[in-house]
Coordinates of C-alpha atoms and ligand atoms in Angstrom, one line a residue:
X27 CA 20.7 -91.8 -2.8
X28 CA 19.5 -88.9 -1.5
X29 CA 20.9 -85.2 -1.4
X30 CA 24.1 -85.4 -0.4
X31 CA 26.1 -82.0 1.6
X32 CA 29.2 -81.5 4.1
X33 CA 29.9 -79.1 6.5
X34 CA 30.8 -76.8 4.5
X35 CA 27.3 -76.4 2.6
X36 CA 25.2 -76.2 5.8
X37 CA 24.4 -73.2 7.6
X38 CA 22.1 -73.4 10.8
X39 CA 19.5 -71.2 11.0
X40 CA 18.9 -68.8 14.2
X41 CA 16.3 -69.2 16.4
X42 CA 15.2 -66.1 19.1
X43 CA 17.9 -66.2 22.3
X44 CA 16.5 -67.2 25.2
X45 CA 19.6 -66.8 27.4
X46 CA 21.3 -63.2 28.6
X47 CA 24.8 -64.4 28.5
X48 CA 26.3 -67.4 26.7
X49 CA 27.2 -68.6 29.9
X50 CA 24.0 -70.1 30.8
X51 CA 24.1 -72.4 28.0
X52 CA 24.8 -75.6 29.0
X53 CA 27.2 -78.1 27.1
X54 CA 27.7 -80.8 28.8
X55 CA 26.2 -84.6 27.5
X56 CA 25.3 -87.5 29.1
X57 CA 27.1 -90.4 27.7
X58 CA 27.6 -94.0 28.9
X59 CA 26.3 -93.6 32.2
X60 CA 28.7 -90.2 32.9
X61 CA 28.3 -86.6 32.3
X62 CA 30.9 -84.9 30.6
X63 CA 31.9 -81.3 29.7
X64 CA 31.7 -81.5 26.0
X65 CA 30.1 -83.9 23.5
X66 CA 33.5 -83.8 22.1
X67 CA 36.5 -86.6 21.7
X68 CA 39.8 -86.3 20.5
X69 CA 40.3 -88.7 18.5
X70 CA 42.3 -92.2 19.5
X71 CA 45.2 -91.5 17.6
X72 CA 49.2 -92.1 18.2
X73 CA 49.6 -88.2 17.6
X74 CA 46.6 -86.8 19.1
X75 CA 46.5 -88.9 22.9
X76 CA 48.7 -90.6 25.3
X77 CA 48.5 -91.7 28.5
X78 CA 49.2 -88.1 30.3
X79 CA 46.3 -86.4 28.1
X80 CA 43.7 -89.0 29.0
X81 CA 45.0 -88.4 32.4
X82 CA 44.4 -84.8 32.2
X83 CA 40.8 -84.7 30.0
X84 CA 39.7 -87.7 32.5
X85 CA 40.6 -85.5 35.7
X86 CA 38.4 -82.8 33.7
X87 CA 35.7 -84.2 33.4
X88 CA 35.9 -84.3 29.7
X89 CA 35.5 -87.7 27.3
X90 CA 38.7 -89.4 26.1
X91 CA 39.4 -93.2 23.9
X92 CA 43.2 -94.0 24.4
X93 CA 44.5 -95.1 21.2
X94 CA 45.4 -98.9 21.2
X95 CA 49.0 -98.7 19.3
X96 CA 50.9 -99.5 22.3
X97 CA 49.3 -102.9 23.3
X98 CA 51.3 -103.7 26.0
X99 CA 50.8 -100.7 27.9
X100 CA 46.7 -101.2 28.3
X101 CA 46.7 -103.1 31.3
X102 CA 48.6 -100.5 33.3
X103 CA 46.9 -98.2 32.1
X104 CA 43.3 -99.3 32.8
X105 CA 44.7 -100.0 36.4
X106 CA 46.4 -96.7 37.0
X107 CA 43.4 -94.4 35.8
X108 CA 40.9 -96.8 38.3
X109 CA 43.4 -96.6 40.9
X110 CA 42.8 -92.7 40.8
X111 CA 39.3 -93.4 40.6
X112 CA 38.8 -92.3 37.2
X113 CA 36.9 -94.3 34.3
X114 CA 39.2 -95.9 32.1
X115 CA 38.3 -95.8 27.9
X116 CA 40.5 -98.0 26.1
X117 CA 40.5 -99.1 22.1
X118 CA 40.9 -102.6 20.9
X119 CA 41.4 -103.5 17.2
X120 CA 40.1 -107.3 15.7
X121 CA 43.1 -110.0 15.7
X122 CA 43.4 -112.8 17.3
X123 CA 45.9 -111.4 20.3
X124 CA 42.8 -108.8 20.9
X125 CA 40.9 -111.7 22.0
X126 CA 42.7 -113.1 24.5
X127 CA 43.6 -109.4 25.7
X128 CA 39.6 -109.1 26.3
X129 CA 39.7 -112.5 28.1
X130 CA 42.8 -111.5 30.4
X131 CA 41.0 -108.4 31.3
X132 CA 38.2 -110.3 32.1
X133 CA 40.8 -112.9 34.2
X134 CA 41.8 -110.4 36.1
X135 CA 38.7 -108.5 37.0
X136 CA 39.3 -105.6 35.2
X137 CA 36.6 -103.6 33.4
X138 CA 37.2 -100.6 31.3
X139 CA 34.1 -98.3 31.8
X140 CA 34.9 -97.8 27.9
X141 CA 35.7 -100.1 25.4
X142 CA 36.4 -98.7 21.4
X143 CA 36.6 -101.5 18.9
X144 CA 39.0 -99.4 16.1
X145 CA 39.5 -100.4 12.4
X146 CA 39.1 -98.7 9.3
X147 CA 35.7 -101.5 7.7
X148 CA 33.9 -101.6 10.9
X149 CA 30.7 -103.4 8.9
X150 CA 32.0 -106.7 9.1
X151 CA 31.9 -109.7 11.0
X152 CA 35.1 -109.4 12.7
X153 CA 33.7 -106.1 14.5
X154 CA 30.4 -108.3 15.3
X155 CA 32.3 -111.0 16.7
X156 CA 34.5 -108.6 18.7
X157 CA 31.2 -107.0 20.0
X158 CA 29.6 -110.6 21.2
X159 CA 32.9 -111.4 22.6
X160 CA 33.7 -108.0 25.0
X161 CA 29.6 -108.2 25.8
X162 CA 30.0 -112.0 26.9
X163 CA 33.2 -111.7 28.6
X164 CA 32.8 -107.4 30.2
X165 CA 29.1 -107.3 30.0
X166 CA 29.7 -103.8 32.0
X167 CA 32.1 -102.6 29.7
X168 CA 30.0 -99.5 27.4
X169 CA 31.0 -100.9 23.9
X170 CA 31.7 -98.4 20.9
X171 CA 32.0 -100.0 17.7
X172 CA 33.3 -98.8 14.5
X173 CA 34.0 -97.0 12.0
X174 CA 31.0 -97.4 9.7
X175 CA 29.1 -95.2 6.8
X176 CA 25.8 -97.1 6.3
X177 CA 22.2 -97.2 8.3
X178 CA 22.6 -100.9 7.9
X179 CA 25.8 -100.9 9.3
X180 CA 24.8 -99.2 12.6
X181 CA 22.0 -101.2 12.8
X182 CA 24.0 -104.4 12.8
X183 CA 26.4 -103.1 15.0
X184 CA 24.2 -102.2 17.7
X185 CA 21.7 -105.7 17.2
X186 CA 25.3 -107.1 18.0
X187 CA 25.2 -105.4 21.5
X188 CA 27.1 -102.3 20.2
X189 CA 26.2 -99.4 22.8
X190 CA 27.1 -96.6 20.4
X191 CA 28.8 -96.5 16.7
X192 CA 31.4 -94.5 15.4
X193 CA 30.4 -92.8 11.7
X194 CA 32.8 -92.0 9.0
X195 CA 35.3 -94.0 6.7
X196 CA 37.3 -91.2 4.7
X197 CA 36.6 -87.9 6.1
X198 CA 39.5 -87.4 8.2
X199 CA 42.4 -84.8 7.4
X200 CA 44.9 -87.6 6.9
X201 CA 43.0 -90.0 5.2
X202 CA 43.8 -91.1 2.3
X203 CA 41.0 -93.5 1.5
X204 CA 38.6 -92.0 -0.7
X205 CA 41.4 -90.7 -2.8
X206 CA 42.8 -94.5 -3.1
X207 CA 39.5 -96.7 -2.5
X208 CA 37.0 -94.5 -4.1
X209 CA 35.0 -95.7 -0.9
X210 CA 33.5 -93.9 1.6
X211 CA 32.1 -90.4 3.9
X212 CA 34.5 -88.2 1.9
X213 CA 32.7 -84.8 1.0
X214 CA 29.0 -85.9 2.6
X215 CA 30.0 -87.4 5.7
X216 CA 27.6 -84.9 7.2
X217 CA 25.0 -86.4 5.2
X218 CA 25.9 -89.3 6.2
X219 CA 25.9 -88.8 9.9
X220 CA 21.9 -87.8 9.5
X221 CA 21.2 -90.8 6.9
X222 CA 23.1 -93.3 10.0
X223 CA 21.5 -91.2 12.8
X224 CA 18.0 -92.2 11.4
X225 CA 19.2 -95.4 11.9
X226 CA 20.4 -95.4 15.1
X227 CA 18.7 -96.4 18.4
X228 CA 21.9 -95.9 20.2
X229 CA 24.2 -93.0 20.1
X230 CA 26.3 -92.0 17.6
X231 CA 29.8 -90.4 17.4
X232 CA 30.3 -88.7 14.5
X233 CA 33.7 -88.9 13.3
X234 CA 36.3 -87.2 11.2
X235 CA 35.7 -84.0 9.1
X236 CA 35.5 -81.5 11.7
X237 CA 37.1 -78.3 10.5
X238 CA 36.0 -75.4 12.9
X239 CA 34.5 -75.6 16.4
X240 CA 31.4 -74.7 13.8
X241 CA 31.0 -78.2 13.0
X242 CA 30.6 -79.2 16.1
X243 CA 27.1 -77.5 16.5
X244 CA 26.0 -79.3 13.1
X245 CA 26.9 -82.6 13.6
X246 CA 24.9 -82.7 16.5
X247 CA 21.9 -81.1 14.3
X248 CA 22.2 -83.9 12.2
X249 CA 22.2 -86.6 15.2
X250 CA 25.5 -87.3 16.6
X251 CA 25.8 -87.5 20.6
X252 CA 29.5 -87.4 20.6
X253 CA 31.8 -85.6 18.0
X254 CA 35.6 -87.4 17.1
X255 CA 37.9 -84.9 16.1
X256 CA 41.9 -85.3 15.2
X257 CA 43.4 -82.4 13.6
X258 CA 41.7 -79.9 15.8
X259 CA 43.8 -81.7 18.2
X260 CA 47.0 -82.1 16.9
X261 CA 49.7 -79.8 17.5
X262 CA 49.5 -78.8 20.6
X263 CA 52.0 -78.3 23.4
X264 CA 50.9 -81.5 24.9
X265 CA 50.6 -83.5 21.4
X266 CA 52.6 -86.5 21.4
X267 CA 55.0 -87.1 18.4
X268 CA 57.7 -85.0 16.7
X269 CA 58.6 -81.6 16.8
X270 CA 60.4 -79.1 14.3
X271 CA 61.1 -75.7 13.6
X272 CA 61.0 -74.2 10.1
X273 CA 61.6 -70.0 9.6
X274 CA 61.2 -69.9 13.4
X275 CA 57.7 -71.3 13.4
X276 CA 57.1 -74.7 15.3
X277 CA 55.1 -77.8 13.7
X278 CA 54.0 -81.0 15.0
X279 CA 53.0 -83.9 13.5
X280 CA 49.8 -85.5 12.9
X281 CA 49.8 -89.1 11.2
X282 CA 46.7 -90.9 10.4
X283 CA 46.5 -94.2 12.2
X284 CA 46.7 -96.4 8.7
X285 CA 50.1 -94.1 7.2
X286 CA 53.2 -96.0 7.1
X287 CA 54.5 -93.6 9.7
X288 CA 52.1 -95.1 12.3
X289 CA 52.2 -99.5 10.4
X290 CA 56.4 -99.3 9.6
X291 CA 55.4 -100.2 7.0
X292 CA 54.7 -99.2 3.3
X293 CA 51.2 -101.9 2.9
X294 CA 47.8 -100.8 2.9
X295 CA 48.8 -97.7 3.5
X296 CA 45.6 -95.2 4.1
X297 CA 46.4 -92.6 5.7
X298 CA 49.3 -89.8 5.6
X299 CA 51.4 -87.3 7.9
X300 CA 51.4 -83.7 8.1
X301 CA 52.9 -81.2 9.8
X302 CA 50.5 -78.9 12.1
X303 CA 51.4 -75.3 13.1
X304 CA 52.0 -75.1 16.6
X305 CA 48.6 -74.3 18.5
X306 CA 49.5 -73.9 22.3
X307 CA 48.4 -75.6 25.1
X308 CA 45.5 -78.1 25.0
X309 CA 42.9 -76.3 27.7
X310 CA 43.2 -72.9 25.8
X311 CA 41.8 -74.9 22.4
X312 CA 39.1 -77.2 24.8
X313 CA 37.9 -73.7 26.7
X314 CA 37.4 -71.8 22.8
X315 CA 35.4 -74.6 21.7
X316 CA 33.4 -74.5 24.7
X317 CA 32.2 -70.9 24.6
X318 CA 31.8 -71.3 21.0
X319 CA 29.7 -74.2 21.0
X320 CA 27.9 -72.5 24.2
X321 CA 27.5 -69.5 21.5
X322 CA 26.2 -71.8 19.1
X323 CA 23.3 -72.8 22.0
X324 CA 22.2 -69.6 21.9
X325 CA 22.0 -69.3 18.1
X326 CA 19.6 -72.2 18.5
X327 CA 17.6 -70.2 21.1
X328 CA 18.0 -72.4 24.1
X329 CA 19.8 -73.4 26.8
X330 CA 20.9 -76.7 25.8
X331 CA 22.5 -79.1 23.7
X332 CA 19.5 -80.1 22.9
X333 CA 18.2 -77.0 21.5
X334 CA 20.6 -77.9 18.2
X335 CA 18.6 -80.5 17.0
X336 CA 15.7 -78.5 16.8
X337 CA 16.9 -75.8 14.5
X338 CA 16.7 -75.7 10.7
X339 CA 19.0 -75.4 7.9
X340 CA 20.1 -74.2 4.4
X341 CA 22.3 -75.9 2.1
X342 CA 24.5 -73.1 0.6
X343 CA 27.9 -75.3 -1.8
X344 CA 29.0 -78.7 -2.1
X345 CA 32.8 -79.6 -2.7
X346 CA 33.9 -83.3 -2.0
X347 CA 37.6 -82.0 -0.6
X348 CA 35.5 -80.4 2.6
X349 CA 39.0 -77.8 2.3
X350 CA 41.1 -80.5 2.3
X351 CA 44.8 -81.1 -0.1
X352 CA 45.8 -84.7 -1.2
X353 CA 49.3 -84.2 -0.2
Ligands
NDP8 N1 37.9 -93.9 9.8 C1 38.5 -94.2 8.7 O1 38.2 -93.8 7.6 C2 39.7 -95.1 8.7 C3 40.4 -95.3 9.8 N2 41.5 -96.0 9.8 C4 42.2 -96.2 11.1 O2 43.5 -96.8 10.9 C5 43.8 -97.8 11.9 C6 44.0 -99.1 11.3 O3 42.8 -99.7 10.8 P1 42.8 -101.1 10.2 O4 43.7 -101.3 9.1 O5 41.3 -101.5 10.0 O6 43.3 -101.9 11.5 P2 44.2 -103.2 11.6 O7 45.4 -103.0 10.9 O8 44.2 -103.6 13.0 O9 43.3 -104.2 10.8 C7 42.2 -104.9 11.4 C8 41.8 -106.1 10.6 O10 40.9 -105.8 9.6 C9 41.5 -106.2 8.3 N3 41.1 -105.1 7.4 C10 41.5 -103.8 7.4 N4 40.9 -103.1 6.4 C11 40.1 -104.0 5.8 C12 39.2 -103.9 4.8 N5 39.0 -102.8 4.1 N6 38.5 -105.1 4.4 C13 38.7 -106.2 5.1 N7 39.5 -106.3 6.1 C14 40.2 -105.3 6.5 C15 43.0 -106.3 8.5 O11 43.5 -107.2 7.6 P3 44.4 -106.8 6.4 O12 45.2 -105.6 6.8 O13 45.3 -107.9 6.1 O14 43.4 -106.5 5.3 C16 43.0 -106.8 9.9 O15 42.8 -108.2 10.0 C17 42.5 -97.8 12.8 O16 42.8 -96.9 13.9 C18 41.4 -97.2 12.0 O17 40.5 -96.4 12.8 C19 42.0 -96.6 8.7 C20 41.4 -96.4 7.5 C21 40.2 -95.6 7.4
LIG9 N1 41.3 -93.2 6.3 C1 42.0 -92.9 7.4 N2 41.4 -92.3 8.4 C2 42.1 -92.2 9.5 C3 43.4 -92.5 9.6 N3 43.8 -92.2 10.9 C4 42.8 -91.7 11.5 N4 41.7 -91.7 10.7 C5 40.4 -91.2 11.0 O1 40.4 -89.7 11.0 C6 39.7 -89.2 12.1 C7 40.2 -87.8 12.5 O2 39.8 -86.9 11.5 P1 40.1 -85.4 11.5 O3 39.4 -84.9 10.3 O4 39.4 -84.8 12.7 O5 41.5 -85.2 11.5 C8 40.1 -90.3 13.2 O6 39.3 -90.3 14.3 C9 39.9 -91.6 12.4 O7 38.6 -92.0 12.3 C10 44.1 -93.1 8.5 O8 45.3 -93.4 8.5 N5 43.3 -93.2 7.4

């Protein structure tokens, strides 16, 4: 394997400015046939989205996946976010009940502009077979599929029919995997977002990891077309999901989708809570990280997201935690 770094031990290099005012850099992406603000997701979480955020980011113009933890509430949803003539993005996991869902959908006439297949092993045939399936039955549907950790993951992914795969097993603030697998992105998930990205015909979303609005700049360096980010997320005034005050400060909670917070249940258990100082509302933390990746344009001397992927690099530490605690 080759040399292996985070986000953490990378530093981008600046190029000459090109712009007068870090206004003029422009971050929008195309993505799936639409343009949107920021090449930035939250993730598709029970803590991070629900129904009235994806509402809001959608009226935005900025990307969002709804989580798929509340089954029964996807139909209604796709409907009511078409009705307002918005593009609906919905996540689907593998079981048997997610194939019929797929074929009601396509019953009824009714195509999610996005569809995210979500589980933890995405290199597997379940994931393939959910890919032919949503292809056959919503060919229009824009298909992510995930998550993987492997060229040859992304590559049999997207031969499936994929239309973009989602990189990283581990790297997530409230993962527990690496710690209880040994398995995964944990510490080099940078590294292994440029190792997937030379893989990729398709676009990637890199996923998990993402510390400071920092990272956002050097994932796409290293190839990712859309960034997945949870904890950034989390407590905010709109966050779904407990509350509480300790010493007159306020927390929410962030769970990882695979804790027994988010199952019920204590089994396979790979993920964990914690509780996130209160950050304010939701816009103020969207509009920072859009004049700081706008700054981070400039840096690269352009104008444009693309100018990123141009610039060079040092590695500067390495430290498998990526600032992270186990507990
Ligand atoms: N990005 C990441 O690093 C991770 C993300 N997650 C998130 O947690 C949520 C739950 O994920 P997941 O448990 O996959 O979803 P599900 O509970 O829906 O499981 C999906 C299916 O995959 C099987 N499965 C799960 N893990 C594995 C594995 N390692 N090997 C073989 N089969 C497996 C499950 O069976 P069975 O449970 O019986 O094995 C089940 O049949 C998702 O939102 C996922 O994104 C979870 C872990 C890692
Ligand atoms: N291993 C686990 N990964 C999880 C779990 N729940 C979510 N996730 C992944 O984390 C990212 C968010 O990462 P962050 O560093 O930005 O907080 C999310 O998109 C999932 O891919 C889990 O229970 N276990």
């Amino acid at each position: 394997m080759r040399k292996v770094f985070d986000y953490e031990d990378i530093q981008l290099i600046p190029a000459k400015c090109i712009v007068k005012s870090r206004k003029e850099c422009d971050t929008t992406i195309e993505f799936g046939g639409r343009r949107f603000r920021l090449p930035v997701v939250p993730a598709n979480m029970q803590t991070i989205i629900d129904e009235k955020i994806a509402l809001y980011l959608a009226e935005k113009g900025y990307f969002y996946i709804m989580h798929r933890f509340k089954p029964e509430k996807r139909i209604d949803f796709i409907k009511d976010m078409q009705a307002r003539g918005l593009y609906a993005s919905i996540s689907v996991g593998v079981k048997n009940g997610e194939y019929d869902f797929i074929q009601q959908l396509a019953d009824e006439n009714l195509v999610p502009e996005y569809i995210t297949i979500d589980i933890a092993h995405g290199h597997s045939d379940s994931v393939i077979d959910m890919i032919k399936h949503i292809k056959k039955l919503l060919p229009e549907s824009f298909v992510i599929a995930g998550n993987v950790g492997t060229p040859e993951a992304v590559r049999e992914l997207e031969h499936a029919g994929a239309d973009a795969t989602k990189v990283g097993i581990g790297p997530g603030k409230v993962c527990i995997t690496k710690i209880k697998t040994g398995f995964g992105t944990g510490g080099w998930q940078l590294a292994a977002l440029r190792w997937c990205a030379k893989a990729a015909t398709k676009p990637i979303i890199a996923d998990g990891g993402i510390r400071t609005h920092g990272d956002i700049a050097k994932s796409i360096r290293f190839g990712a077309s859309m960034v997945m980010i949870g904890s950034l997320f989390a407590g905010h005034e709109e966050s779904p999901g407990e509350t509480k005050i300790v010493d007159g400060k306020i927390y929410k909670e962030y769970f990882g989708s695979a804790s027994e917070f988010q199952k019920g249940e204590r089994r396979n258990v790979e993920g964990k809570k914690m509780w996130v100082e209160y950050k304010g509302r939701l816009q103020n933390t969207l509009t920072e990280m859009e004049e700081d990746l706008q700054s981070s344009i400039s840096y690269a001397g352009g104008n444009k997201l693309s100018a990123l992927r141009q610039v060079d690099y040092v590695i500067v530490k390495n430290s498998i935690f990526n600032g992270d605690k186990i507990y």
